[in-house]
Tab-separated table of C-alpha atoms in Angstrom:
chain	number	residue	atom	x	y	z
M	6	UNK	CA	-0.093	0.164	-0.078
M	7	UNK	CA	1.450	3.229	-1.150
M	8	UNK	CA	1.497	6.014	1.661
M	9	UNK	CA	2.010	9.717	1.184
M	10	UNK	CA	4.287	11.270	3.898
M	11	UNK	CA	2.821	13.639	6.299
M	12	UNK	CA	4.131	17.181	6.335
M	13	UNK	CA	3.984	19.130	9.535
M	14	UNK	CA	3.893	22.742	8.832
M	15	UNK	CA	2.050	25.285	10.874
M	16	UNK	CA	-0.865	27.505	9.601
M	17	UNK	CA	-1.975	26.747	6.105
M	18	UNK	CA	0.555	23.802	5.940
M	19	UNK	CA	-1.767	21.807	8.369
M	20	UNK	CA	-3.869	21.196	5.185
M	21	UNK	CA	-0.815	19.533	3.623
M	22	UNK	CA	-0.358	17.452	6.894
M	23	UNK	CA	-3.997	16.159	6.457
M	24	UNK	CA	-3.089	14.753	3.081
M	25	UNK	CA	-1.104	12.032	4.920
M	26	UNK	CA	-3.314	8.901	4.390
M	27	UNK	CA	-3.552	5.712	2.479
M	28	UNK	CA	-4.928	5.902	-1.037
M	29	UNK	CA	-7.780	3.606	-0.358
M	30	UNK	CA	-9.461	5.784	2.166
M	31	UNK	CA	-12.643	7.247	0.834
M	32	UNK	CA	-14.790	10.426	1.252
M	33	UNK	CA	-18.383	10.921	1.066
M	34	UNK	CA	-20.163	14.359	1.333
M	35	UNK	CA	-23.943	14.561	2.129
M	36	UNK	CA	-26.693	16.533	3.603
M	37	UNK	CA	-27.119	15.818	7.264
M	38	UNK	CA	-30.538	17.710	8.212
M	39	UNK	CA	-31.240	21.188	9.423
M	40	UNK	CA	-31.170	23.287	12.413
M	41	UNK	CA	-34.241	24.565	14.003
M	42	UNK	CA	-34.068	27.749	11.994
M	43	UNK	CA	-33.727	25.701	8.618
M	44	UNK	CA	-29.973	26.295	8.266
M	45	UNK	CA	-28.697	23.186	6.503
M	46	UNK	CA	-26.013	20.830	8.008
M	47	UNK	CA	-23.684	18.852	5.957
M	48	UNK	CA	-21.806	15.765	6.798
M	49	UNK	CA	-18.376	14.037	5.668
M	50	UNK	CA	-17.775	10.463	6.144
M	51	UNK	CA	-14.363	9.130	5.981
M	52	UNK	CA	-13.784	5.326	5.552
M	53	UNK	CA	-10.651	3.212	5.893
M	54	UNK	CA	-9.942	-0.079	3.998
M	55	UNK	CA	-9.815	-1.798	7.348
M	56	UNK	CA	-13.436	-0.915	8.198
M	57	UNK	CA	-12.792	2.100	10.414
M	58	UNK	CA	-14.881	5.315	9.643
M	59	UNK	CA	-15.499	8.624	10.904
M	60	UNK	CA	-18.557	10.949	10.154
M	61	UNK	CA	-18.007	14.852	10.602
M	62	UNK	CA	-20.802	17.408	10.773
M	63	UNK	CA	-20.454	21.082	9.735
M	64	UNK	CA	-22.363	22.041	12.935
M	65	UNK	CA	-19.611	22.422	15.707
M	66	UNK	CA	-16.941	20.622	13.271
M	67	UNK	CA	-18.355	17.585	15.172
M	68	UNK	CA	-16.987	14.109	15.100
M	69	UNK	CA	-20.395	12.408	15.071
M	70	UNK	CA	-19.286	8.993	14.758
M	71	UNK	CA	-16.127	6.903	14.767
M	72	UNK	CA	-16.948	3.168	14.150
M	73	UNK	CA	-14.616	0.126	13.917
M	74	UNK	CA	-14.588	-3.769	14.060
M	75	UNK	CA	-14.079	-5.742	17.332
M	76	UNK	CA	-11.965	-9.002	17.408
M	77	UNK	CA	-15.054	-10.790	15.605
M	78	UNK	CA	-15.209	-8.223	12.945
M	79	UNK	CA	-18.509	-6.681	14.369
M	80	UNK	CA	-18.622	-2.956	13.510
M	81	UNK	CA	-19.882	-0.611	16.436
M	82	UNK	CA	-19.888	3.301	16.806
M	83	UNK	CA	-17.669	3.987	19.948
M	84	UNK	CA	-18.668	7.735	20.295
M	85	UNK	CA	-21.274	9.061	22.563
M	86	UNK	CA	-23.556	11.585	20.757
M	87	UNK	CA	-26.669	11.890	18.602
M	88	UNK	CA	-28.229	10.151	15.615
M	89	UNK	CA	-29.909	13.335	14.520
M	90	UNK	CA	-27.439	16.273	13.657
M	91	UNK	CA	-29.773	18.821	14.851
M	92	UNK	CA	-29.674	17.438	18.347
M	93	UNK	CA	-26.205	18.592	18.818
M	94	UNK	CA	-27.733	22.160	18.838
M	95	UNK	CA	-30.856	21.451	20.540
M	96	UNK	CA	-29.340	19.364	23.280
M	97	UNK	CA	-25.683	20.586	23.746
M	98	UNK	CA	-23.160	18.616	25.692
M	99	UNK	CA	-20.050	18.790	23.894
M	100	UNK	CA	-20.275	15.222	22.478
M	101	UNK	CA	-17.568	14.922	19.750
M	102	UNK	CA	-17.511	18.668	19.142
M	103	UNK	CA	-14.396	20.918	18.275
M	104	UNK	CA	-14.024	23.240	21.246
M	105	UNK	CA	-12.257	26.756	21.421
M	106	UNK	CA	-11.337	29.196	21.441
M	107	UNK	CA	-10.094	28.026	24.820
M	108	UNK	CA	-10.942	24.362	25.711
M	109	UNK	CA	-11.676	23.508	29.354
M	110	UNK	CA	-11.751	26.135	32.204
M	111	UNK	CA	-10.440	29.677	32.590
M	112	UNK	CA	-10.689	30.462	36.510
M	113	UNK	CA	-13.049	33.449	37.001
M	114	UNK	CA	-13.693	33.937	33.098
M	115	UNK	CA	-10.835	36.490	32.978
M	116	UNK	CA	-7.082	36.662	32.008
M	117	UNK	CA	-4.780	39.408	31.576
M	118	UNK	CA	-2.708	39.778	28.248
M	119	UNK	CA	0.036	42.490	27.608
M	120	UNK	CA	-1.368	44.396	30.750
M	121	UNK	CA	-5.150	44.170	29.562
M	122	UNK	CA	-7.783	42.157	31.201
M	123	UNK	CA	-10.355	40.236	29.370
M	124	UNK	CA	-13.692	39.301	30.727
M	125	UNK	CA	-15.250	36.065	29.357
M	126	UNK	CA	-18.709	34.753	29.671
M	127	UNK	CA	-19.300	32.671	32.780
M	128	UNK	CA	-20.971	29.563	31.620
M	129	UNK	CA	-19.550	27.188	34.090
M	130	UNK	CA	-20.640	28.778	37.344
M	131	UNK	CA	-17.762	31.200	38.223
M	132	UNK	CA	-15.516	30.023	35.257
M	133	UNK	CA	-15.489	30.209	31.506
M	134	UNK	CA	-15.556	26.725	29.828
M	135	UNK	CA	-14.786	25.652	26.483
M	136	UNK	CA	-14.879	29.000	24.874
M	137	UNK	CA	-17.917	30.474	26.508
M	138	UNK	CA	-21.562	30.405	25.924
M	139	UNK	CA	-21.272	30.332	22.146
M	140	UNK	CA	-17.891	28.502	21.560
M	141	UNK	CA	-16.723	26.878	18.381
M	142	UNK	CA	-18.927	24.066	19.059
M	143	UNK	CA	-21.989	26.233	18.453
M	144	UNK	CA	-21.019	27.394	15.119
M	145	UNK	CA	-21.813	26.278	11.711
M	146	UNK	CA	-18.396	25.668	9.842
M	147	UNK	CA	-17.767	25.640	6.137
M	148	UNK	CA	-16.264	22.763	4.254
M	149	UNK	CA	-13.198	24.131	2.376
M	150	UNK	CA	-12.342	20.626	0.746
M	151	UNK	CA	-13.390	17.009	0.997
M	152	UNK	CA	-11.546	14.492	-0.927
M	153	UNK	CA	-8.951	11.716	-0.792
M	154	UNK	CA	-9.934	10.433	2.860
M	155	UNK	CA	-9.808	14.170	4.276
M	156	UNK	CA	-12.106	16.969	5.062
M	157	UNK	CA	-11.160	20.598	5.908
M	158	UNK	CA	-13.565	22.825	7.657
M	159	UNK	CA	-13.156	26.583	8.419
M	160	UNK	CA	-14.424	29.242	10.588
M	161	UNK	CA	-13.861	32.963	11.318
M	162	UNK	CA	-14.061	34.174	14.745
M	163	UNK	CA	-14.385	38.031	15.223
M	164	UNK	CA	-12.256	40.209	17.330
M	165	UNK	CA	-14.084	40.293	20.728
M	166	UNK	CA	-15.980	37.114	20.022
M	167	UNK	CA	-16.900	35.805	23.681
M	168	UNK	CA	-14.550	38.375	24.993
M	169	UNK	CA	-11.393	37.106	23.351
M	170	UNK	CA	-9.097	39.504	21.522
M	171	UNK	CA	-8.281	39.121	18.007
M	172	UNK	CA	-9.728	38.163	14.682
M	173	UNK	CA	-9.156	34.389	14.387
M	174	UNK	CA	-9.217	32.373	11.111
M	175	UNK	CA	-9.429	28.687	12.114
M	176	UNK	CA	-9.423	25.344	10.348
M	177	UNK	CA	-9.807	21.821	11.406
M	178	UNK	CA	-8.667	19.117	9.007
M	179	UNK	CA	-9.878	15.481	9.595
M	180	UNK	CA	-7.787	12.861	7.669
M	181	UNK	CA	-8.371	9.017	7.794
M	182	UNK	CA	-5.374	6.626	7.254
M	183	UNK	CA	-5.878	3.168	6.045
M	184	UNK	CA	-4.940	1.838	9.242
M	185	UNK	CA	-7.720	3.551	11.095
M	186	UNK	CA	-5.904	6.410	12.345
M	187	UNK	CA	-7.845	9.595	12.184
M	188	UNK	CA	-5.601	12.655	12.330
M	189	UNK	CA	-7.307	15.857	13.456
M	190	UNK	CA	-5.251	19.001	12.764
M	191	UNK	CA	-6.147	22.367	14.358
M	192	UNK	CA	-4.784	25.765	12.846
M	193	UNK	CA	-5.528	29.388	13.684
M	194	UNK	CA	-4.107	32.675	12.447
M	195	UNK	CA	-4.797	35.873	14.575
M	196	UNK	CA	-4.299	39.649	13.842
M	197	UNK	CA	-3.617	40.506	17.422
M	198	UNK	CA	-2.265	38.863	20.474
M	199	UNK	CA	-4.772	36.279	21.977
M	200	UNK	CA	-4.907	32.701	23.594
M	201	UNK	CA	-6.095	29.637	21.776
M	202	UNK	CA	-6.341	26.204	23.058
M	203	UNK	CA	-8.347	23.797	20.721
M	204	UNK	CA	-9.274	20.057	20.935
M	205	UNK	CA	-11.934	17.489	20.201
M	206	UNK	CA	-14.187	16.446	22.995
M	207	UNK	CA	-15.121	13.013	21.885
M	208	UNK	CA	-16.630	10.865	24.608
M	209	UNK	CA	-15.629	7.077	23.969
M	210	UNK	CA	-16.996	3.639	25.082
M	211	UNK	CA	-14.933	0.901	23.122
M	212	UNK	CA	-17.609	-1.533	23.802
M	213	UNK	CA	-20.080	0.632	21.681
M	214	UNK	CA	-21.898	3.836	22.550
M	215	UNK	CA	-24.656	2.874	25.000
M	216	UNK	CA	-23.170	-0.422	26.036
M	217	UNK	CA	-24.648	-1.191	29.552
M	218	UNK	CA	-21.280	-2.058	30.731
M	219	UNK	CA	-20.004	1.374	30.512
M	220	UNK	CA	-16.496	2.028	30.516
M	221	UNK	CA	-15.506	1.187	34.253
M	222	UNK	CA	-13.928	-2.251	33.017
M	223	UNK	CA	-11.932	-0.658	30.343
M	224	UNK	CA	-8.253	-0.225	30.781
M	225	UNK	CA	-6.614	3.162	30.521
M	226	UNK	CA	-2.888	3.969	30.333
M	227	UNK	CA	-1.773	7.713	30.421
M	228	UNK	CA	2.207	8.172	30.275
M	229	UNK	CA	2.069	11.132	32.863
M	230	UNK	CA	3.644	11.116	36.296
M	231	UNK	CA	1.850	14.213	37.409
M	232	UNK	CA	-1.710	15.918	37.318
M	233	UNK	CA	-2.657	19.507	37.931
M	234	UNK	CA	-4.895	19.166	40.853
M	235	UNK	CA	-7.961	21.392	40.952
M	236	UNK	CA	-9.874	23.514	43.586
M	237	UNK	CA	-13.553	23.341	44.277
M	238	UNK	CA	-14.393	25.078	41.132
M	239	UNK	CA	-12.329	22.517	39.168
M	240	UNK	CA	-9.695	25.183	38.250
M	241	UNK	CA	-6.079	24.012	38.574
M	242	UNK	CA	-4.342	25.391	41.647
M	243	UNK	CA	-1.187	25.732	39.670
M	244	UNK	CA	0.403	22.733	41.330
M	245	UNK	CA	2.005	19.565	39.556
M	246	UNK	CA	1.064	16.687	41.784
M	247	UNK	CA	2.903	13.383	41.547
M	248	UNK	CA	0.511	10.553	40.712
M	249	UNK	CA	2.407	7.880	42.331
M	250	UNK	CA	0.433	6.035	45.051
M	251	UNK	CA	-2.716	7.529	44.081
M	252	UNK	CA	-5.884	6.503	41.890
M	253	UNK	CA	-4.343	8.791	39.306
M	254	UNK	CA	-1.492	6.632	38.357
M	255	UNK	CA	-2.281	5.372	35.009
M	256	UNK	CA	1.315	4.894	34.015
M	257	UNK	CA	1.112	1.039	33.864
M	258	UNK	CA	-2.591	0.966	33.034
M	259	UNK	CA	-5.495	0.431	35.251
M	260	UNK	CA	-9.365	-0.186	34.944
M	261	UNK	CA	-11.180	3.150	35.224
M	262	UNK	CA	-13.484	1.669	37.770
M	263	UNK	CA	-10.692	1.207	40.292
M	264	UNK	CA	-10.924	4.865	41.278
M	265	UNK	CA	-13.464	6.745	39.671
M	266	UNK	CA	-15.803	6.446	42.849
M	267	UNK	CA	-12.906	6.403	45.477
M	268	UNK	CA	-13.918	9.054	47.772
M	269	UNK	CA	-10.711	8.711	49.847
M	270	UNK	CA	-9.062	11.089	47.467
M	271	UNK	CA	-10.325	14.684	47.702
M	272	UNK	CA	-9.642	15.257	43.793
M	273	UNK	CA	-12.294	12.408	43.050
M	274	UNK	CA	-14.672	14.015	45.379
M	275	UNK	CA	-14.228	17.549	43.819
M	276	UNK	CA	-14.316	16.156	40.387
M	277	UNK	CA	-17.380	13.843	41.077
M	278	UNK	CA	-14.915	11.216	39.592
M	279	UNK	CA	-12.133	11.867	37.162
M	280	UNK	CA	-12.168	15.339	35.566
M	281	UNK	CA	-8.533	16.354	35.501
M	282	UNK	CA	-5.634	17.197	33.442
M	283	UNK	CA	-2.624	14.907	33.368
M	284	UNK	CA	0.856	16.626	32.721
M	285	UNK	CA	2.187	14.239	29.922
M	286	UNK	CA	5.762	13.278	30.458
M	287	UNK	CA	6.589	13.976	26.768
M	288	UNK	CA	5.554	17.661	27.177
M	289	UNK	CA	4.812	19.811	24.037
M	290	UNK	CA	6.186	18.071	20.886
M	291	UNK	CA	6.539	19.005	17.219
M	292	UNK	CA	4.940	15.828	16.206
M	293	UNK	CA	2.099	13.675	17.798
M	294	UNK	CA	3.267	11.425	20.462
M	295	UNK	CA	1.048	8.960	22.657
M	296	UNK	CA	-0.997	10.720	25.158
M	297	UNK	CA	-3.531	7.935	26.247
M	298	UNK	CA	-4.381	4.227	25.438
M	299	UNK	CA	-7.828	2.909	26.099
M	300	UNK	CA	-8.420	-0.798	25.803
M	301	UNK	CA	-11.716	-2.909	26.098
M	302	UNK	CA	-10.907	-6.559	26.933
M	303	UNK	CA	-14.372	-7.808	25.815
M	304	UNK	CA	-14.497	-6.566	22.302
M	305	UNK	CA	-10.615	-6.157	21.859
M	306	UNK	CA	-11.035	-2.644	20.567
M	307	UNK	CA	-8.093	-0.311	21.280
M	308	UNK	CA	-8.009	3.666	20.984
M	309	UNK	CA	-4.563	5.367	21.052
M	310	UNK	CA	-4.745	9.031	21.455
M	311	UNK	CA	-1.556	10.928	20.309
M	312	UNK	CA	-0.995	14.656	20.424
M	313	UNK	CA	1.517	17.573	19.984
M	314	UNK	CA	0.073	19.193	23.337
M	315	UNK	CA	1.532	18.682	26.832
M	316	UNK	CA	-1.729	17.665	28.540
M	317	UNK	CA	-4.618	15.529	28.397
M	318	UNK	CA	-8.002	16.032	30.214
M	319	UNK	CA	-9.501	12.779	31.378
M	320	UNK	CA	-13.381	13.046	31.872
M	321	UNK	CA	-15.537	10.107	32.972
M	322	UNK	CA	-18.880	11.638	31.989
M	323	UNK	CA	-19.490	12.674	35.661
M	324	UNK	CA	-22.280	15.259	34.712
M	325	UNK	CA	-24.441	12.713	32.689
M	326	UNK	CA	-27.324	12.404	34.718
M	327	UNK	CA	-29.789	10.330	32.501
M	328	UNK	CA	-31.325	13.519	30.890
M	329	UNK	CA	-29.290	13.183	27.610
M	330	UNK	CA	-30.992	10.736	25.275
M	331	UNK	CA	-28.400	9.689	22.847
M	332	UNK	CA	-27.981	7.428	19.758
M	333	UNK	CA	-30.312	4.531	19.406
M	334	UNK	CA	-32.238	6.110	22.444
M	335	UNK	CA	-29.615	5.179	24.733
M	336	UNK	CA	-30.074	7.003	28.310
M	337	UNK	CA	-26.595	8.340	28.967
M	338	UNK	CA	-25.396	8.311	32.616
M	339	UNK	CA	-22.097	8.729	34.581
M	340	UNK	CA	-19.517	6.126	33.454
M	341	UNK	CA	-21.017	5.591	30.122
M	342	UNK	CA	-18.020	7.148	28.415
M	343	UNK	CA	-14.553	8.635	29.009
M	344	UNK	CA	-13.345	11.784	27.169
M	345	UNK	CA	-9.491	12.055	26.437
M	346	UNK	CA	-8.917	15.581	25.388
M	347	UNK	CA	-5.415	16.535	24.524
M	348	UNK	CA	-4.867	20.325	25.212
M	349	UNK	CA	-2.814	23.147	26.745
M	350	UNK	CA	-3.402	23.009	30.543
M	351	UNK	CA	-6.749	24.356	31.859
M	352	UNK	CA	-6.583	28.057	33.068
M	353	UNK	CA	-3.073	28.301	31.419
M	354	UNK	CA	-3.480	32.193	30.684
M	355	UNK	CA	-3.531	32.706	34.439
M	356	UNK	CA	-0.853	30.190	35.298
M	357	UNK	CA	2.683	31.513	34.302
M	358	UNK	CA	4.288	28.114	35.096
M	359	UNK	CA	2.105	26.368	32.695
M	360	UNK	CA	2.853	26.073	28.781
M	361	UNK	CA	1.780	29.340	27.228
M	362	UNK	CA	-1.479	29.443	25.318
M	363	UNK	CA	-0.391	32.924	23.481
M	364	UNK	CA	-0.750	33.164	19.914
M	365	UNK	CA	0.536	36.210	18.192
M	366	UNK	CA	0.069	37.624	14.412
M	367	UNK	CA	2.524	35.898	12.143
M	368	UNK	CA	2.943	32.870	14.465
M	369	UNK	CA	-0.124	30.638	13.917
M	370	UNK	CA	-1.480	28.142	16.516
M	371	UNK	CA	-1.191	24.485	15.567
M	372	UNK	CA	-2.340	21.240	17.259
M	373	UNK	CA	-2.217	17.850	15.706
M	374	UNK	CA	-3.807	14.907	17.307
M	375	UNK	CA	-4.661	11.310	16.335
M	376	UNK	CA	-7.280	8.782	17.219
M	377	UNK	CA	-6.101	5.390	16.221
M	378	UNK	CA	-8.729	2.834	16.409
M	379	UNK	CA	-7.549	-0.785	16.164
M	380	UNK	CA	-8.055	-4.392	17.512
M	381	UNK	CA	-5.736	-6.198	20.074
M	382	UNK	CA	-3.882	-8.986	18.633
């Protein structure tokens, strides 16, 4: 099988990176329904020769489906979400969406840049979460290209949008390789200094979304010797706390159910389970390296998450309370899925010791991450 070499170039070159896929990967573009106001939604499905496929919506640049075979060849969708594209707008809960401008929490909804303080919407009690009340997940993106196993979507965010400075021109490129690796490349250019932190918010269950067993018997590995512990508002304190000897030690792999309800650890109590950023040992890298590995012993499916970013937020769906009716009319509850979100550290604009989220004119933002879905041998 002939492979084209991926080229990692910032800014506009992210589209070139997204061309890295096997020749057999296919692309299908189609209508996907309408929003309540009649606005049309489109979808692009990318399919690899090994049976792995991904469906992307223009609403929220959302990864609606990620499907792949188990050890018996049975295909299942492993992403929580909705069957109807319009439900992502009607019942928002970040399922599979592109989040920005700033993924995760900014404490107090404010930060200071070059001596000026910016106030953001408080959509998470006293914090700003995932870009504010109308983040990138609630926008209709436009398809720039869709061919050869790849799709690029674009969005323009005006200066002052949700309180953030600078006009931002954003792209997200999804590319499917023939081995089932889905690369997601984020790029952004600004006309004035700002902060940017983008990721995908997929929530996974490798047994198949809606599986009654949930994810508590699935095994997770995260190569991180420290987390960024949080306060009562789930904002990092600024400390890097070693995971050794705690329920946050996933370096050698552990079942998610071993610690998700262990109230002996105050961090689990505050997060209502796992909802924490892990400081990856690899740090910030030029090319994607392993951030997390999830394994389901029953189906044999394996998900490897790689990224160029220094952190990964692990979230066990703690606020899923049965009020979200997802695909196939499944009632989603806590523990039904796990999010593994590569990113800069939460509240980075207010923590000088964290890797900077600053982006300047002429120095585009880039984040390249990979979801590789496979079957254990």
